[in-house]
Amino acid sequence: MPHSPSKASRFIAVVTAMGLPISAPALNSAIITTSSLSPDCLAYRIVGVCYWLYCTSFGCKVRTSPKVRHYVPDAVVSSYSNTGDNPWSEVRSMSPTNATARSGGDGSAGISHENDLAKFRNADVIGHPGGAVFSQFVGQSGFACPGAGQILIPYFLSTLDSIAWRNNIPELVFPEALTPGMREIGSRAQSNLWGALYPRGGFLHGVDDYKSAAVVVQRAGDIVTRRGQIHVYQPLLANGRDGYWPAGPLKESDPSTGKWQELTPTVSKRCAVFPNNLPHTQSPRGDYAWALWRPYSCCKRKGQIFLGSTDFAGAHQ
């Protein structure tokens, strides 16, 4: 017998549909799944045409199918101060404290004259639980492209990446970490600098806890969307094939590579990149989470041989 949605799930669905951010006292899979029903984050578009060669015993002909592009919530990326205390309750047991990752918390009390003190944040990247609910949602718009994320699969757990995440080895001496203005989220010139992407570890400086958490999830997202990084992780990447163009590396402040949907301390129906001017709330527990949405393009197979595709002018802008 199918289960009816809980009152909490129905409430979140209604408020999310209204476009209002809501407080999320306890983040769980039901809340995350419901939050994926966001037309703003999905951004479904027909961007071109695919061509297929279809052959039978009577001959061959060229068939076409629409090429679509939309975003998929690949993962939930959490940033939290207390080690072992992921705000997503069902996956908390995936990242407990261990011999090399015990302590957590900030060296700063969030006071302006203490902005030279270091904050430390853990980060986890875990496959989004939306699954069938999201697929059904996309199906209302048309053909759906699969994402790279697998439900509840851990792609990065900072407690298992202690050498790199807690000691910044070896990224502390990378050019990106030593060169001001290189790989930064925002810019000093525009007075919206949230932080530096490198070194991609858990320590950073800043009094705004929300922005610090955002920088850390961007770092974790940057790691898992690339291959061959000097971290303990598994890539969150899919392989391209005929009629399927998966998302590539995440790039800060570039929505064409991915965007973020806040899940806690508030649930938002909107997606954006960092930095942004969306309202944000400081978490009293120092824990935050965002869904990482990434763009995929695909078309339905209409023949045995893929002949190529044509994109409409300006379709990917």
PDB file of C-alpha atoms in Angstrom:
ATOM      1  CA  MET A   1       0.000   0.000   0.000  1.00  0.00           C
ATOM      2  CA  PRO A   2       1.533   3.375  -0.961  1.00  0.00           C
ATOM      3  CA  HIS A   3       2.321   5.757   1.835  1.00  0.00           C
ATOM      4  CA  SER A   4       0.589   9.127   1.878  1.00  0.00           C
ATOM      5  CA  PRO A   5       2.855  12.146   2.251  1.00  0.00           C
ATOM      6  CA  SER A   6       3.364  13.417   5.764  1.00  0.00           C
ATOM      7  CA  LYS A   7       1.951  16.729   6.933  1.00  0.00           C
ATOM      8  CA  ALA A   8       5.495  18.132   6.981  1.00  0.00           C
ATOM      9  CA  SER A   9       6.099  17.077   3.374  1.00  0.00           C
ATOM     10  CA  ARG A  10       2.777  18.578   2.232  1.00  0.00           C
ATOM     11  CA  PHE A  11       3.535  21.809   4.068  1.00  0.00           C
ATOM     12  CA  ILE A  12       6.968  22.103   2.515  1.00  0.00           C
ATOM     13  CA  ALA A  13       5.590  21.347  -0.929  1.00  0.00           C
ATOM     14  CA  VAL A  14       2.974  24.105  -0.617  1.00  0.00           C
ATOM     15  CA  VAL A  15       5.372  26.723   0.731  1.00  0.00           C
ATOM     16  CA  THR A  16       8.076  25.794  -1.764  1.00  0.00           C
ATOM     17  CA  ALA A  17       5.586  26.101  -4.607  1.00  0.00           C
ATOM     18  CA  MET A  18       4.828  29.627  -3.398  1.00  0.00           C
ATOM     19  CA  GLY A  19       8.479  30.521  -3.804  1.00  0.00           C
ATOM     20  CA  LEU A  20       9.096  31.308  -0.153  1.00  0.00           C
ATOM     21  CA  PRO A  21      12.117  30.235   1.873  1.00  0.00           C
ATOM     22  CA  ILE A  22      11.160  28.290   4.980  1.00  0.00           C
ATOM     23  CA  SER A  23      12.963  27.327   8.121  1.00  0.00           C
ATOM     24  CA  ALA A  24      14.232  23.754   8.203  1.00  0.00           C
ATOM     25  CA  PRO A  25      14.680  22.719  11.848  1.00  0.00           C
ATOM     26  CA  ALA A  26      15.788  19.197  10.929  1.00  0.00           C
ATOM     27  CA  LEU A  27      17.029  18.334   7.467  1.00  0.00           C
ATOM     28  CA  ASN A  28      15.977  14.910   6.237  1.00  0.00           C
ATOM     29  CA  SER A  29      15.534  13.020   2.978  1.00  0.00           C
ATOM     30  CA  ALA A  30      11.831  13.893   2.699  1.00  0.00           C
ATOM     31  CA  ILE A  31      12.564  17.622   2.859  1.00  0.00           C
ATOM     32  CA  ILE A  32      15.424  17.300   0.373  1.00  0.00           C
ATOM     33  CA  THR A  33      13.336  15.262  -2.061  1.00  0.00           C
ATOM     34  CA  THR A  34      10.447  17.724  -1.942  1.00  0.00           C
ATOM     35  CA  SER A  35      12.816  20.649  -2.500  1.00  0.00           C
ATOM     36  CA  SER A  36      13.875  19.163  -5.849  1.00  0.00           C
ATOM     37  CA  LEU A  37      10.461  20.064  -7.320  1.00  0.00           C
ATOM     38  CA  SER A  38      11.753  23.469  -8.373  1.00  0.00           C
ATOM     39  CA  PRO A  39      11.120  24.830 -11.896  1.00  0.00           C
ATOM     40  CA  ASP A  40      13.659  27.601 -11.257  1.00  0.00           C
ATOM     41  CA  CYS A  41      16.434  25.119 -10.502  1.00  0.00           C
ATOM     42  CA  LEU A  42      15.358  22.702 -13.247  1.00  0.00           C
ATOM     43  CA  ALA A  43      15.479  25.350 -16.031  1.00  0.00           C
ATOM     44  CA  TYR A  44      14.180  22.926 -18.669  1.00  0.00           C
ATOM     45  CA  ARG A  45      14.815  24.033 -22.270  1.00  0.00           C
ATOM     46  CA  ILE A  46      14.814  22.637 -25.791  1.00  0.00           C
ATOM     47  CA  VAL A  47      18.207  23.692 -27.133  1.00  0.00           C
ATOM     48  CA  GLY A  48      18.535  21.924 -30.468  1.00  0.00           C
ATOM     49  CA  VAL A  49      17.870  18.904 -32.655  1.00  0.00           C
ATOM     50  CA  CYS A  50      19.514  15.464 -32.775  1.00  0.00           C
ATOM     51  CA  TYR A  51      19.799  13.375 -35.948  1.00  0.00           C
ATOM     52  CA  TRP A  52      19.641   9.577 -36.049  1.00  0.00           C
ATOM     53  CA  LEU A  53      19.976   7.055 -38.851  1.00  0.00           C
ATOM     54  CA  TYR A  54      17.161   4.540 -38.614  1.00  0.00           C
ATOM     55  CA  CYS A  55      17.454   1.429 -40.762  1.00  0.00           C
ATOM     56  CA  THR A  56      15.128  -1.488 -41.471  1.00  0.00           C
ATOM     57  CA  SER A  57      15.120  -4.241 -44.063  1.00  0.00           C
ATOM     58  CA  PHE A  58      13.347  -1.781 -46.363  1.00  0.00           C
ATOM     59  CA  GLY A  59      16.056   0.855 -46.190  1.00  0.00           C
ATOM     60  CA  CYS A  60      17.334   3.735 -44.050  1.00  0.00           C
ATOM     61  CA  LYS A  61      16.107   7.200 -43.235  1.00  0.00           C
ATOM     62  CA  VAL A  62      17.078  10.075 -40.951  1.00  0.00           C
ATOM     63  CA  ARG A  63      14.966  10.700 -37.886  1.00  0.00           C
ATOM     64  CA  THR A  64      15.154  13.661 -35.539  1.00  0.00           C
ATOM     65  CA  SER A  65      14.509  14.196 -31.842  1.00  0.00           C
ATOM     66  CA  PRO A  66      14.578  17.336 -29.683  1.00  0.00           C
ATOM     67  CA  LYS A  67      17.780  18.071 -27.791  1.00  0.00           C
ATOM     68  CA  VAL A  68      16.911  19.193 -24.274  1.00  0.00           C
ATOM     69  CA  ARG A  69      18.951  20.759 -21.522  1.00  0.00           C
ATOM     70  CA  HIS A  70      18.102  20.933 -17.841  1.00  0.00           C
ATOM     71  CA  TYR A  71      19.705  20.853 -14.421  1.00  0.00           C
ATOM     72  CA  VAL A  72      19.769  17.797 -12.192  1.00  0.00           C
ATOM     73  CA  PRO A  73      20.251  17.807  -8.398  1.00  0.00           C
ATOM     74  CA  ASP A  74      23.296  15.541  -8.328  1.00  0.00           C
ATOM     75  CA  ALA A  75      24.243  15.824  -4.674  1.00  0.00           C
ATOM     76  CA  VAL A  76      23.668  17.379  -1.286  1.00  0.00           C
ATOM     77  CA  VAL A  77      26.759  19.214  -0.070  1.00  0.00           C
ATOM     78  CA  SER A  78      26.901  19.912   3.652  1.00  0.00           C
ATOM     79  CA  SER A  79      29.190  22.265   5.558  1.00  0.00           C
ATOM     80  CA  TYR A  80      29.191  22.032   9.332  1.00  0.00           C
ATOM     81  CA  SER A  81      31.367  22.977  12.276  1.00  0.00           C
ATOM     82  CA  ASN A  82      31.032  20.032  14.645  1.00  0.00           C
ATOM     83  CA  THR A  83      32.700  16.883  13.366  1.00  0.00           C
ATOM     84  CA  GLY A  84      30.229  14.009  13.044  1.00  0.00           C
ATOM     85  CA  ASP A  85      27.218  16.336  13.051  1.00  0.00           C
ATOM     86  CA  ASN A  86      26.067  16.553   9.434  1.00  0.00           C
ATOM     87  CA  PRO A  87      22.755  18.484   9.356  1.00  0.00           C
ATOM     88  CA  TRP A  88      21.231  15.800   7.096  1.00  0.00           C
ATOM     89  CA  SER A  89      20.121  13.404   9.809  1.00  0.00           C
ATOM     90  CA  GLU A  90      19.933  10.132   7.843  1.00  0.00           C
ATOM     91  CA  VAL A  91      23.529  10.304   6.586  1.00  0.00           C
ATOM     92  CA  ARG A  92      25.174  11.513   9.792  1.00  0.00           C
ATOM     93  CA  SER A  93      26.571   8.049  10.475  1.00  0.00           C
ATOM     94  CA  MET A  94      28.620   8.190   7.260  1.00  0.00           C
ATOM     95  CA  SER A  95      31.062  10.723   8.683  1.00  0.00           C
ATOM     96  CA  PRO A  96      31.676  10.063  12.393  1.00  0.00           C
ATOM     97  CA  THR A  97      34.753  11.262  14.185  1.00  0.00           C
ATOM     98  CA  ASN A  98      37.859   9.109  13.822  1.00  0.00           C
ATOM     99  CA  ALA A  99      41.481   9.062  14.961  1.00  0.00           C
ATOM    100  CA  THR A 100      42.510  11.715  12.419  1.00  0.00           C
ATOM    101  CA  ALA A 101      39.311  13.784  12.482  1.00  0.00           C
ATOM    102  CA  ARG A 102      37.986  14.414  15.961  1.00  0.00           C
ATOM    103  CA  SER A 103      37.633  18.075  16.759  1.00  0.00           C
ATOM    104  CA  GLY A 104      35.801  20.834  14.923  1.00  0.00           C
ATOM    105  CA  GLY A 105      34.403  24.279  15.476  1.00  0.00           C
ATOM    106  CA  ASP A 106      35.645  27.813  14.959  1.00  0.00           C
ATOM    107  CA  GLY A 107      38.531  29.816  16.279  1.00  0.00           C
ATOM    108  CA  SER A 108      36.365  32.911  15.806  1.00  0.00           C
ATOM    109  CA  ALA A 109      33.327  33.924  17.811  1.00  0.00           C
ATOM    110  CA  GLY A 110      31.867  35.812  14.844  1.00  0.00           C
ATOM    111  CA  ILE A 111      33.048  39.188  16.112  1.00  0.00           C
ATOM    112  CA  SER A 112      34.299  41.705  13.557  1.00  0.00           C
ATOM    113  CA  HIS A 113      37.689  42.344  15.173  1.00  0.00           C
ATOM    114  CA  GLU A 114      38.319  38.582  15.251  1.00  0.00           C
ATOM    115  CA  ASN A 115      38.191  38.132  11.502  1.00  0.00           C
ATOM    116  CA  ASP A 116      41.844  37.081  11.460  1.00  0.00           C
ATOM    117  CA  LEU A 117      40.995  33.922  13.394  1.00  0.00           C
ATOM    118  CA  ALA A 118      40.479  30.697  11.515  1.00  0.00           C
ATOM    119  CA  LYS A 119      37.189  28.896  11.096  1.00  0.00           C
ATOM    120  CA  PHE A 120      37.128  25.173  10.468  1.00  0.00           C
ATOM    121  CA  ARG A 121      34.344  23.410   8.627  1.00  0.00           C
ATOM    122  CA  ASN A 122      33.723  19.807   7.640  1.00  0.00           C
ATOM    123  CA  ALA A 123      32.149  18.984   4.296  1.00  0.00           C
ATOM    124  CA  ASP A 124      30.271  16.000   2.878  1.00  0.00           C
ATOM    125  CA  VAL A 125      29.090  15.397  -0.689  1.00  0.00           C
ATOM    126  CA  ILE A 126      26.377  12.723  -0.851  1.00  0.00           C
ATOM    127  CA  GLY A 127      24.127  11.667  -3.705  1.00  0.00           C
ATOM    128  CA  HIS A 128      20.796  13.492  -3.797  1.00  0.00           C
ATOM    129  CA  PRO A 129      17.833  11.364  -2.616  1.00  0.00           C
ATOM    130  CA  GLY A 130      15.304  12.841  -5.080  1.00  0.00           C
ATOM    131  CA  GLY A 131      15.389   9.876  -7.455  1.00  0.00           C
ATOM    132  CA  ALA A 132      12.019   8.789  -8.808  1.00  0.00           C
ATOM    133  CA  VAL A 133      10.193  11.862  -7.497  1.00  0.00           C
ATOM    134  CA  PHE A 134      12.498  14.172  -9.432  1.00  0.00           C
ATOM    135  CA  SER A 135      12.295  12.012 -12.568  1.00  0.00           C
ATOM    136  CA  GLN A 136       8.509  12.184 -12.458  1.00  0.00           C
ATOM    137  CA  PHE A 137       8.709  15.955 -12.030  1.00  0.00           C
ATOM    138  CA  VAL A 138      10.991  16.327 -15.067  1.00  0.00           C
ATOM    139  CA  GLY A 139       8.761  13.995 -17.065  1.00  0.00           C
ATOM    140  CA  GLN A 140       6.024  16.622 -16.929  1.00  0.00           C
ATOM    141  CA  SER A 141       8.222  18.845 -19.086  1.00  0.00           C
ATOM    142  CA  GLY A 142       9.367  16.151 -21.512  1.00  0.00           C
ATOM    143  CA  PHE A 143      12.303  13.821 -21.982  1.00  0.00           C
ATOM    144  CA  ALA A 144      14.654  13.698 -18.968  1.00  0.00           C
ATOM    145  CA  CYS A 145      18.447  13.500 -18.871  1.00  0.00           C
ATOM    146  CA  PRO A 146      20.049  11.348 -16.164  1.00  0.00           C
ATOM    147  CA  GLY A 147      22.537  12.970 -13.816  1.00  0.00           C
ATOM    148  CA  ALA A 148      25.803  11.634 -12.463  1.00  0.00           C
ATOM    149  CA  GLY A 149      24.749  11.390  -8.826  1.00  0.00           C
ATOM    150  CA  GLN A 150      23.631   8.092  -7.313  1.00  0.00           C
ATOM    151  CA  ILE A 151      21.185   8.190  -4.410  1.00  0.00           C
ATOM    152  CA  LEU A 152      22.897   8.294  -0.991  1.00  0.00           C
ATOM    153  CA  ILE A 153      26.352   7.476  -2.396  1.00  0.00           C
ATOM    154  CA  PRO A 154      29.136   9.362  -0.539  1.00  0.00           C
ATOM    155  CA  TYR A 155      31.388  11.146  -3.024  1.00  0.00           C
ATOM    156  CA  PHE A 156      33.383  13.092  -0.461  1.00  0.00           C
ATOM    157  CA  LEU A 157      33.606  12.886   3.336  1.00  0.00           C
ATOM    158  CA  SER A 158      36.094  15.323   4.830  1.00  0.00           C
ATOM    159  CA  THR A 159      36.678  13.036   7.827  1.00  0.00           C
ATOM    160  CA  LEU A 160      38.325  10.579   5.411  1.00  0.00           C
ATOM    161  CA  ASP A 161      40.401  13.283   3.718  1.00  0.00           C
ATOM    162  CA  SER A 162      42.219  14.496   6.830  1.00  0.00           C
ATOM    163  CA  ILE A 163      45.679  15.134   5.343  1.00  0.00           C
ATOM    164  CA  ALA A 164      44.380  17.392   2.598  1.00  0.00           C
ATOM    165  CA  TRP A 165      41.305  18.819   4.354  1.00  0.00           C
ATOM    166  CA  ARG A 166      42.829  19.577   7.760  1.00  0.00           C
ATOM    167  CA  ASN A 167      46.434  20.284   6.794  1.00  0.00           C
ATOM    168  CA  ASN A 168      46.059  21.757   3.288  1.00  0.00           C
ATOM    169  CA  ILE A 169      48.717  19.362   2.004  1.00  0.00           C
ATOM    170  CA  PRO A 170      49.788  19.846  -0.744  1.00  0.00           C
ATOM    171  CA  GLU A 171      47.434  22.596  -1.963  1.00  0.00           C
ATOM    172  CA  LEU A 172      48.853  25.186   0.438  1.00  0.00           C
ATOM    173  CA  VAL A 173      51.680  25.768  -2.055  1.00  0.00           C
ATOM    174  CA  PHE A 174      49.619  25.565  -5.240  1.00  0.00           C
ATOM    175  CA  PRO A 175      49.669  28.723  -7.425  1.00  0.00           C
ATOM    176  CA  GLU A 176      45.910  29.088  -6.909  1.00  0.00           C
ATOM    177  CA  ALA A 177      46.488  29.358  -3.151  1.00  0.00           C
ATOM    178  CA  LEU A 178      49.423  31.761  -3.399  1.00  0.00           C
ATOM    179  CA  THR A 179      48.100  34.181  -6.035  1.00  0.00           C
ATOM    180  CA  PRO A 180      45.614  36.832  -4.836  1.00  0.00           C
ATOM    181  CA  GLY A 181      42.584  37.082  -7.099  1.00  0.00           C
ATOM    182  CA  MET A 182      43.020  33.592  -8.543  1.00  0.00           C
ATOM    183  CA  ARG A 183      40.100  31.159  -8.137  1.00  0.00           C
ATOM    184  CA  GLU A 184      38.160  33.375  -5.750  1.00  0.00           C
ATOM    185  CA  ILE A 185      34.421  33.426  -5.062  1.00  0.00           C
ATOM    186  CA  GLY A 186      33.515  37.022  -5.837  1.00  0.00           C
ATOM    187  CA  SER A 187      36.073  39.808  -6.047  1.00  0.00           C
ATOM    188  CA  ARG A 188      37.517  42.609  -3.947  1.00  0.00           C
ATOM    189  CA  ALA A 189      36.978  45.075  -6.790  1.00  0.00           C
ATOM    190  CA  GLN A 190      33.226  44.466  -6.705  1.00  0.00           C
ATOM    191  CA  SER A 191      33.135  44.338  -2.894  1.00  0.00           C
ATOM    192  CA  ASN A 192      31.544  40.898  -2.901  1.00  0.00           C
ATOM    193  CA  LEU A 193      34.462  38.621  -2.074  1.00  0.00           C
ATOM    194  CA  TRP A 194      33.221  35.610  -0.118  1.00  0.00           C
ATOM    195  CA  GLY A 195      36.516  33.751   0.011  1.00  0.00           C
ATOM    196  CA  ALA A 196      39.250  31.915  -1.846  1.00  0.00           C
ATOM    197  CA  LEU A 197      38.671  28.513  -3.378  1.00  0.00           C
ATOM    198  CA  TYR A 198      42.225  27.333  -2.659  1.00  0.00           C
ATOM    199  CA  PRO A 199      43.530  25.644  -0.688  1.00  0.00           C
ATOM    200  CA  ARG A 200      40.527  23.349  -0.874  1.00  0.00           C
ATOM    201  CA  GLY A 201      40.405  22.448   2.799  1.00  0.00           C
ATOM    202  CA  GLY A 202      38.317  23.115   5.871  1.00  0.00           C
ATOM    203  CA  PHE A 203      40.094  26.214   7.211  1.00  0.00           C
ATOM    204  CA  LEU A 204      39.235  29.746   6.179  1.00  0.00           C
ATOM    205  CA  HIS A 205      38.943  33.258   7.566  1.00  0.00           C
ATOM    206  CA  GLY A 206      35.840  35.413   7.809  1.00  0.00           C
ATOM    207  CA  VAL A 207      33.194  36.446  10.300  1.00  0.00           C
ATOM    208  CA  ASP A 208      30.141  35.640   8.158  1.00  0.00           C
ATOM    209  CA  ASP A 209      29.375  32.025   8.970  1.00  0.00           C
ATOM    210  CA  TYR A 210      26.963  31.581   6.065  1.00  0.00           C
ATOM    211  CA  LYS A 211      29.472  32.814   3.493  1.00  0.00           C
ATOM    212  CA  SER A 212      32.222  30.697   5.016  1.00  0.00           C
ATOM    213  CA  ALA A 213      30.014  27.621   4.693  1.00  0.00           C
ATOM    214  CA  ALA A 214      29.242  28.517   1.082  1.00  0.00           C
ATOM    215  CA  VAL A 215      32.949  28.759   0.267  1.00  0.00           C
ATOM    216  CA  VAL A 216      33.533  25.329   1.785  1.00  0.00           C
ATOM    217  CA  VAL A 217      30.737  23.638  -0.191  1.00  0.00           C
ATOM    218  CA  GLN A 218      32.115  25.258  -3.351  1.00  0.00           C
ATOM    219  CA  ARG A 219      35.505  23.749  -2.517  1.00  0.00           C
ATOM    220  CA  ALA A 220      34.003  20.310  -2.017  1.00  0.00           C
ATOM    221  CA  GLY A 221      31.989  20.616  -5.227  1.00  0.00           C
ATOM    222  CA  ASP A 222      35.101  21.682  -7.097  1.00  0.00           C
ATOM    223  CA  ILE A 223      36.946  18.555  -5.951  1.00  0.00           C
ATOM    224  CA  VAL A 224      34.306  15.950  -6.794  1.00  0.00           C
ATOM    225  CA  THR A 225      33.536  17.324 -10.271  1.00  0.00           C
ATOM    226  CA  ARG A 226      37.118  16.747 -11.419  1.00  0.00           C
ATOM    227  CA  ARG A 227      39.205  13.639 -11.863  1.00  0.00           C
ATOM    228  CA  GLY A 228      42.685  13.077 -10.464  1.00  0.00           C
ATOM    229  CA  GLN A 229      42.512  15.493  -7.537  1.00  0.00           C
ATOM    230  CA  ILE A 230      44.851  14.929  -4.572  1.00  0.00           C
ATOM    231  CA  HIS A 231      42.021  14.145  -2.180  1.00  0.00           C
ATOM    232  CA  VAL A 232      40.187  11.077  -0.929  1.00  0.00           C
ATOM    233  CA  TYR A 233      36.954  11.074  -2.939  1.00  0.00           C
ATOM    234  CA  GLN A 234      35.202   9.560  -5.916  1.00  0.00           C
ATOM    235  CA  PRO A 235      34.365  11.711  -8.946  1.00  0.00           C
ATOM    236  CA  LEU A 236      30.804  12.901  -9.409  1.00  0.00           C
ATOM    237  CA  LEU A 237      30.997  12.661 -13.191  1.00  0.00           C
ATOM    238  CA  ALA A 238      29.168  10.798 -15.940  1.00  0.00           C
ATOM    239  CA  ASN A 239      30.586   9.657 -19.267  1.00  0.00           C
ATOM    240  CA  GLY A 240      29.245  11.149 -22.457  1.00  0.00           C
ATOM    241  CA  ARG A 241      27.686   8.974 -25.134  1.00  0.00           C
ATOM    242  CA  ASP A 242      25.654   9.329 -28.314  1.00  0.00           C
ATOM    243  CA  GLY A 243      22.883  11.787 -27.597  1.00  0.00           C
ATOM    244  CA  TYR A 244      24.040  12.522 -24.043  1.00  0.00           C
ATOM    245  CA  TRP A 245      26.220  15.411 -22.888  1.00  0.00           C
ATOM    246  CA  PRO A 246      26.927  15.311 -19.137  1.00  0.00           C
ATOM    247  CA  ALA A 247      27.993  18.147 -16.869  1.00  0.00           C
ATOM    248  CA  GLY A 248      31.692  18.917 -16.605  1.00  0.00           C
ATOM    249  CA  PRO A 249      33.818  20.552 -13.882  1.00  0.00           C
ATOM    250  CA  LEU A 250      32.106  22.988 -11.541  1.00  0.00           C
ATOM    251  CA  LYS A 251      33.415  26.554 -11.825  1.00  0.00           C
ATOM    252  CA  GLU A 252      32.813  29.195  -9.203  1.00  0.00           C
ATOM    253  CA  SER A 253      30.312  31.940 -10.102  1.00  0.00           C
ATOM    254  CA  ASP A 254      29.489  30.243 -13.433  1.00  0.00           C
ATOM    255  CA  PRO A 255      25.871  28.972 -13.581  1.00  0.00           C
ATOM    256  CA  SER A 256      26.552  27.149 -16.850  1.00  0.00           C
ATOM    257  CA  THR A 257      28.593  24.631 -14.815  1.00  0.00           C
ATOM    258  CA  GLY A 258      26.324  24.307 -11.790  1.00  0.00           C
ATOM    259  CA  LYS A 259      24.283  26.206  -9.218  1.00  0.00           C
ATOM    260  CA  TRP A 260      23.226  25.874  -5.597  1.00  0.00           C
ATOM    261  CA  GLN A 261      19.874  25.490  -3.817  1.00  0.00           C
ATOM    262  CA  GLU A 262      19.877  26.172  -0.089  1.00  0.00           C
ATOM    263  CA  LEU A 263      18.423  23.363   2.032  1.00  0.00           C
ATOM    264  CA  THR A 264      19.268  24.475   5.568  1.00  0.00           C
ATOM    265  CA  PRO A 265      18.966  26.625   7.665  1.00  0.00           C
ATOM    266  CA  THR A 266      16.191  27.554   5.191  1.00  0.00           C
ATOM    267  CA  VAL A 267      14.741  25.652   2.260  1.00  0.00           C
ATOM    268  CA  SER A 268      14.652  27.683  -0.932  1.00  0.00           C
ATOM    269  CA  LYS A 269      13.002  26.949  -4.271  1.00  0.00           C
ATOM    270  CA  ARG A 270      15.574  29.103  -6.064  1.00  0.00           C
ATOM    271  CA  CYS A 271      19.035  28.255  -7.327  1.00  0.00           C
ATOM    272  CA  ALA A 272      21.982  30.620  -7.616  1.00  0.00           C
ATOM    273  CA  VAL A 273      25.752  30.716  -7.714  1.00  0.00           C
ATOM    274  CA  PHE A 274      28.028  32.205  -5.069  1.00  0.00           C
ATOM    275  CA  PRO A 275      28.290  35.117  -4.437  1.00  0.00           C
ATOM    276  CA  ASN A 276      24.682  36.242  -4.616  1.00  0.00           C
ATOM    277  CA  ASN A 277      22.336  38.759  -3.046  1.00  0.00           C
ATOM    278  CA  LEU A 278      19.690  36.271  -1.926  1.00  0.00           C
ATOM    279  CA  PRO A 279      18.557  36.618   1.703  1.00  0.00           C
ATOM    280  CA  HIS A 280      20.450  34.285   3.977  1.00  0.00           C
ATOM    281  CA  THR A 281      20.159  33.202   7.581  1.00  0.00           C
ATOM    282  CA  GLN A 282      22.950  32.325   9.983  1.00  0.00           C
ATOM    283  CA  SER A 283      22.610  28.855  11.457  1.00  0.00           C
ATOM    284  CA  PRO A 284      22.855  28.825  15.266  1.00  0.00           C
ATOM    285  CA  ARG A 285      24.440  25.366  15.052  1.00  0.00           C
ATOM    286  CA  GLY A 286      26.933  26.297  12.363  1.00  0.00           C
ATOM    287  CA  ASP A 287      25.543  23.709   9.933  1.00  0.00           C
ATOM    288  CA  TYR A 288      24.450  24.368   6.361  1.00  0.00           C
ATOM    289  CA  ALA A 289      23.564  22.356   3.287  1.00  0.00           C
ATOM    290  CA  TRP A 290      22.917  23.033  -0.369  1.00  0.00           C
ATOM    291  CA  ALA A 291      21.803  20.880  -3.276  1.00  0.00           C
ATOM    292  CA  LEU A 292      24.243  20.992  -6.185  1.00  0.00           C
ATOM    293  CA  TRP A 293      22.366  21.221  -9.506  1.00  0.00           C
ATOM    294  CA  ARG A 294      24.361  20.612 -12.684  1.00  0.00           C
ATOM    295  CA  PRO A 295      23.401  20.955 -16.378  1.00  0.00           C
ATOM    296  CA  TYR A 296      22.886  17.982 -18.697  1.00  0.00           C
ATOM    297  CA  SER A 297      21.850  17.800 -22.339  1.00  0.00           C
ATOM    298  CA  CYS A 298      20.381  14.780 -24.096  1.00  0.00           C
ATOM    299  CA  CYS A 299      17.959  13.579 -26.745  1.00  0.00           C
ATOM    300  CA  LYS A 300      15.831  10.491 -27.161  1.00  0.00           C
ATOM    301  CA  ARG A 301      17.327   7.762 -29.337  1.00  0.00           C
ATOM    302  CA  LYS A 302      15.470   7.543 -32.644  1.00  0.00           C
ATOM    303  CA  GLY A 303      17.740   5.245 -34.606  1.00  0.00           C
ATOM    304  CA  GLN A 304      20.710   2.914 -34.563  1.00  0.00           C
ATOM    305  CA  ILE A 305      23.362   5.462 -35.481  1.00  0.00           C
ATOM    306  CA  PHE A 306      23.802   8.946 -34.036  1.00  0.00           C
ATOM    307  CA  LEU A 307      24.615  11.411 -36.806  1.00  0.00           C
ATOM    308  CA  GLY A 308      25.096  14.536 -34.715  1.00  0.00           C
ATOM    309  CA  SER A 309      23.143  17.460 -33.381  1.00  0.00           C
ATOM    310  CA  THR A 310      22.447  21.103 -34.099  1.00  0.00           C
ATOM    311  CA  ASP A 311      22.036  23.704 -31.361  1.00  0.00           C
ATOM    312  CA  PHE A 312      19.754  26.684 -31.680  1.00  0.00           C
ATOM    313  CA  ALA A 313      21.421  30.092 -31.660  1.00  0.00           C
ATOM    314  CA  GLY A 314      21.769  31.360 -28.086  1.00  0.00           C
ATOM    315  CA  ALA A 315      20.235  28.195 -26.636  1.00  0.00           C
ATOM    316  CA  HIS A 316      22.960  27.767 -24.003  1.00  0.00           C
ATOM    317  CA  GLN A 317      23.123  31.380 -22.869  1.00  0.00           C
TER     318      GLN A 317
END
